[in-house]
Coordinates of C-alpha atoms and ligand atoms in Angstrom, one line a residue:
X205 CA -1.5 5.4 2.8
X206 CA -4.5 4.4 4.9
X207 CA -4.2 4.1 8.7
X208 CA -6.4 1.4 10.2
X209 CA -6.9 0.1 13.7
X210 CA -7.3 -3.6 13.4
X211 CA -8.4 -6.2 15.9
X212 CA -5.7 -8.5 17.2
X213 CA -6.7 -12.2 17.4
X214 CA -6.0 -14.2 20.6
X215 CA -6.7 -17.8 21.5
X216 CA -8.2 -18.8 24.9
X217 CA -8.8 -22.1 26.6
X218 CA -12.2 -22.9 28.2
X219 CA -11.1 -21.9 31.7
X220 CA -10.3 -18.3 30.5
X221 CA -13.8 -17.1 29.6
X222 CA -13.4 -13.8 31.4
X223 CA -10.1 -13.1 29.8
X224 CA -11.5 -14.0 26.3
X225 CA -14.5 -11.6 26.9
X226 CA -12.2 -8.8 28.1
X227 CA -10.1 -9.1 25.0
X228 CA -13.0 -8.8 22.7
X229 CA -14.6 -6.0 24.7
X230 CA -11.2 -4.2 24.3
X231 CA -11.6 -4.4 20.5
X232 CA -9.8 -7.7 19.8
X233 CA -11.1 -11.0 18.4
X234 CA -11.1 -13.9 20.8
X235 CA -11.0 -17.5 19.7
X236 CA -12.5 -19.3 22.6
X237 CA -12.0 -23.1 22.7
X238 CA -15.0 -24.5 24.5
X239 CA -13.3 -27.9 24.0
X240 CA -10.5 -29.3 21.9
X241 CA -12.8 -29.6 19.0
X242 CA -15.2 -26.7 19.4
X243 CA -14.2 -23.1 19.1
X244 CA -16.2 -19.8 19.1
X245 CA -15.1 -16.5 17.7
X246 CA -16.1 -13.5 19.8
X247 CA -15.8 -10.0 18.2
X248 CA -17.2 -6.6 19.2
X249 CA -20.8 -6.2 18.0
X250 CA -20.6 -5.2 14.4
X251 CA -21.5 -1.5 13.9
X252 CA -23.7 -2.1 10.9
X253 CA -21.2 -0.7 8.4
X254 CA -20.0 -2.7 5.4
X255 CA -16.4 -2.3 6.5
X256 CA -16.8 -3.6 10.0
X257 CA -13.7 -5.8 10.6
X258 CA -15.5 -8.1 13.0
X259 CA -18.2 -8.8 10.4
X260 CA -15.6 -9.6 7.8
X261 CA -13.7 -11.9 10.2
X262 CA -17.0 -13.8 10.5
X263 CA -17.7 -13.8 6.8
X264 CA -14.2 -15.0 6.1
X265 CA -15.0 -18.2 8.1
X266 CA -17.9 -18.9 5.8
X267 CA -20.5 -17.7 8.3
X268 CA -23.0 -14.9 7.4
X269 CA -25.0 -14.8 10.6
X270 CA -23.8 -14.1 14.1
X271 CA -25.4 -14.0 17.5
X272 CA -25.1 -11.1 20.0
X273 CA -25.0 -12.5 23.5
X274 CA -27.0 -11.2 26.3
X275 CA -25.9 -11.8 29.9
X276 CA -23.0 -13.8 31.2
X277 CA -19.3 -13.2 30.6
X278 CA -19.7 -12.5 26.9
X279 CA -22.6 -10.0 27.3
X280 CA -22.9 -7.7 24.3
X281 CA -20.3 -9.5 22.1
X282 CA -21.0 -11.0 18.7
X283 CA -20.2 -14.7 18.3
X284 CA -20.2 -17.6 15.9
X285 CA -19.2 -21.2 16.2
X286 CA -16.1 -21.6 14.1
X287 CA -16.7 -24.4 11.5
X288 CA -14.3 -27.3 12.0
X289 CA -13.1 -26.8 8.5
X290 CA -12.0 -23.3 9.5
X291 CA -10.2 -24.2 12.7
X292 CA -6.9 -23.8 10.8
X293 CA -7.9 -20.3 9.9
X294 CA -8.5 -19.0 13.4
X295 CA -5.3 -20.9 14.6
X296 CA -3.3 -19.2 11.9
X297 CA -4.7 -15.8 12.8
X298 CA -3.9 -16.3 16.5
X299 CA -0.4 -17.5 15.7
X300 CA 0.2 -14.5 13.5
X301 CA -0.9 -12.1 16.3
X302 CA 0.8 -13.9 19.2
X303 CA 3.6 -11.4 19.2
X304 CA 1.3 -8.4 19.5
X305 CA 0.6 -7.2 23.0
X306 CA -2.8 -5.5 23.0
X307 CA -6.2 -6.3 21.6
X308 CA -6.0 -3.7 18.8
X309 CA -3.2 -2.6 16.5
X310 CA -2.6 0.5 14.3
X311 CA -1.1 -0.1 11.0
X312 CA -0.6 1.8 7.7
X313 CA -1.5 0.1 4.4
X314 CA -1.0 1.4 0.9
X315 CA -3.3 -0.1 -1.7
X316 CA -1.3 1.7 -4.4
X317 CA 1.8 -0.4 -3.8
X318 CA -0.1 -3.6 -2.9
X319 CA -3.0 -4.8 -5.2
X320 CA -3.0 -8.2 -3.5
X321 CA -6.8 -8.4 -3.3
X322 CA -6.9 -8.0 -7.1
X323 CA -4.9 -11.3 -7.5
X324 CA -6.1 -14.9 -7.2
X325 CA -9.5 -13.4 -6.4
X326 CA -12.5 -14.4 -8.5
X327 CA -14.8 -11.4 -8.5
X328 CA -18.5 -12.2 -9.1
X329 CA -20.5 -9.5 -10.9
X330 CA -23.8 -8.7 -9.0
X331 CA -26.9 -7.4 -10.7
X332 CA -25.9 -3.8 -9.7
X333 CA -22.5 -4.3 -11.3
X334 CA -24.1 -5.5 -14.6
X335 CA -26.3 -2.4 -14.5
X336 CA -23.3 -0.1 -14.0
X337 CA -21.4 -1.8 -16.7
X338 CA -24.2 -1.3 -19.3
X339 CA -22.3 1.7 -20.6
X340 CA -19.3 -0.6 -21.3
X341 CA -21.0 -3.9 -22.4
X342 CA -17.8 -5.4 -23.7
X343 CA -16.6 -5.6 -20.0
X344 CA -19.2 -8.3 -19.2
X345 CA -18.0 -10.6 -22.0
X346 CA -14.8 -12.3 -22.8
X347 CA -12.0 -11.5 -22.7
X348 CA -12.9 -9.4 -19.6
X349 CA -15.6 -11.6 -18.0
X350 CA -16.9 -15.2 -18.3
X351 CA -19.8 -17.2 -17.2
X352 CA -19.0 -19.8 -14.6
X353 CA -20.6 -23.3 -14.5
X354 CA -23.0 -22.1 -11.8
X355 CA -24.3 -19.3 -14.2
X356 CA -22.6 -16.4 -12.4
X357 CA -20.5 -13.9 -14.4
X358 CA -17.0 -13.4 -13.0
X359 CA -14.1 -11.2 -14.0
X360 CA -11.4 -13.1 -15.9
X361 CA -8.0 -13.7 -14.2
X362 CA -4.9 -13.8 -16.3
X363 CA -2.5 -16.7 -16.2
X364 CA -0.6 -14.8 -13.6
X365 CA -3.8 -14.8 -11.5
X366 CA -4.0 -11.1 -11.7
X367 CA -7.4 -9.5 -12.5
X368 CA -7.4 -8.5 -16.1
X369 CA -8.1 -4.9 -15.1
X370 CA -5.1 -4.6 -12.7
X371 CA -2.4 -2.4 -14.2
X372 CA 1.3 -2.7 -13.8
X373 CA 1.1 0.2 -11.4
X374 CA -1.3 -1.8 -9.2
X375 CA -4.1 0.5 -10.2
X376 CA -7.6 -0.7 -11.3
X377 CA -8.2 0.0 -15.0
X378 CA -11.9 0.4 -14.4
X379 CA -11.8 2.1 -11.0
X380 CA -15.0 4.2 -11.5
X381 CA -16.9 1.1 -12.7
X382 CA -15.3 -1.5 -10.5
X383 CA -17.7 -4.2 -9.1
X384 CA -19.3 -3.9 -5.7
X385 CA -17.1 -6.7 -4.3
X386 CA -14.1 -4.6 -5.0
X387 CA -15.7 -1.4 -3.6
X388 CA -16.6 -3.1 -0.3
X389 CA -13.3 -5.1 0.1
X390 CA -12.2 -3.9 3.6
X391 CA -8.7 -2.7 4.0
X392 CA -7.1 -4.1 7.2
X393 CA -9.6 -7.0 7.3
X394 CA -8.6 -10.6 7.7
X395 CA -9.2 -11.0 3.9
X396 CA -6.8 -8.1 3.3
X397 CA -4.1 -9.4 5.6
X398 CA -4.5 -12.9 4.1
X399 CA -4.2 -11.6 0.6
X400 CA -1.1 -9.6 1.5
X401 CA 0.4 -12.6 3.2
X402 CA -0.4 -15.0 0.3
X403 CA 0.7 -12.7 -2.5
X404 CA 3.5 -10.8 -0.9
X405 CA 4.6 -12.8 2.1
X406 CA 3.8 -9.8 4.4
X407 CA 2.6 -10.9 7.8
X408 CA 0.5 -8.5 9.8
X409 CA 0.7 -6.2 6.8
X410 CA 4.2 -5.3 7.8
X411 CA 6.8 -4.8 5.1
X412 CA 10.1 -6.7 5.3
X413 CA 12.8 -4.7 7.0
X414 CA 14.3 -2.1 4.6
X415 CA 11.4 -2.3 2.2
X416 CA 9.6 0.8 1.3
X417 CA 6.2 -0.9 0.8
Ligands
SF4_725 S1 -5.0 -6.4 0.0 FE1 -5.6 -4.7 1.4 S2 -3.9 -3.2 1.3 FE2 -3.7 -4.6 -0.5 S3 -4.8 -3.5 -2.1 FE3 -6.3 -4.9 -1.1 S4 -7.3 -3.7 0.5 FE4 -5.4 -2.6 -0.2
SF4_726 S1 -11.9 -4.8 -11.1 FE1 -10.3 -3.5 -10.3 S2 -10.5 -3.4 -8.1 FE2 -11.6 -5.2 -8.9 S3 -10.2 -7.0 -8.7 FE3 -10.0 -6.1 -10.8 S4 -8.3 -4.6 -10.7 FE4 -9.0 -5.1 -8.6

């Protein structure tokens, strides 16, 4: 079981800039609607680690760069304009978290009983992965991997959409050799919560009442 403190997402109208800034300064993620059609996401400045949840919340919107603001209400916070095609994503995050009071939330997640991020998730093998897998060359060919139309090599998913290496016990069959994308997948991130919601119907990572997950 891993305990994480995750940011809570809140939506703010244009007249609530100060409140939106205070929320993000408190560790939460603020969706700030500058107008009905333009939203910015504000998160605490990423700490430079690969597991920073703010950074992943940005990446999950299809953005790889962010701006750290200097001066004004949002001083010191990182921000991106939310692409219009991702408005539904930030609305969904805010709706999910609307029942949570503060800007951060502690929760416990058990990857051993989950495995959701190993399902319906096409893992691209990077150069470093291919190097690592040189000791098991069969793993970069069918039936374990295939070349996509864009030339990238990806791990094969079964008809069930499970990664071919995912065991019935939700353990990775190539754990020591697993690709970088799997190593860096951040527990408690928006991608993690979304995978759990999509695969197991668990909102906010919470198990249904009476469940032992
Ligand atoms: S979705 Fe999250 S909790 Fe589930 S296995 Fe992946 S990182 Fe762990
Ligand atoms: S290689 Fe292992 S960790 Fe990565 S998606 Fe497959 S089962 Fe999951």
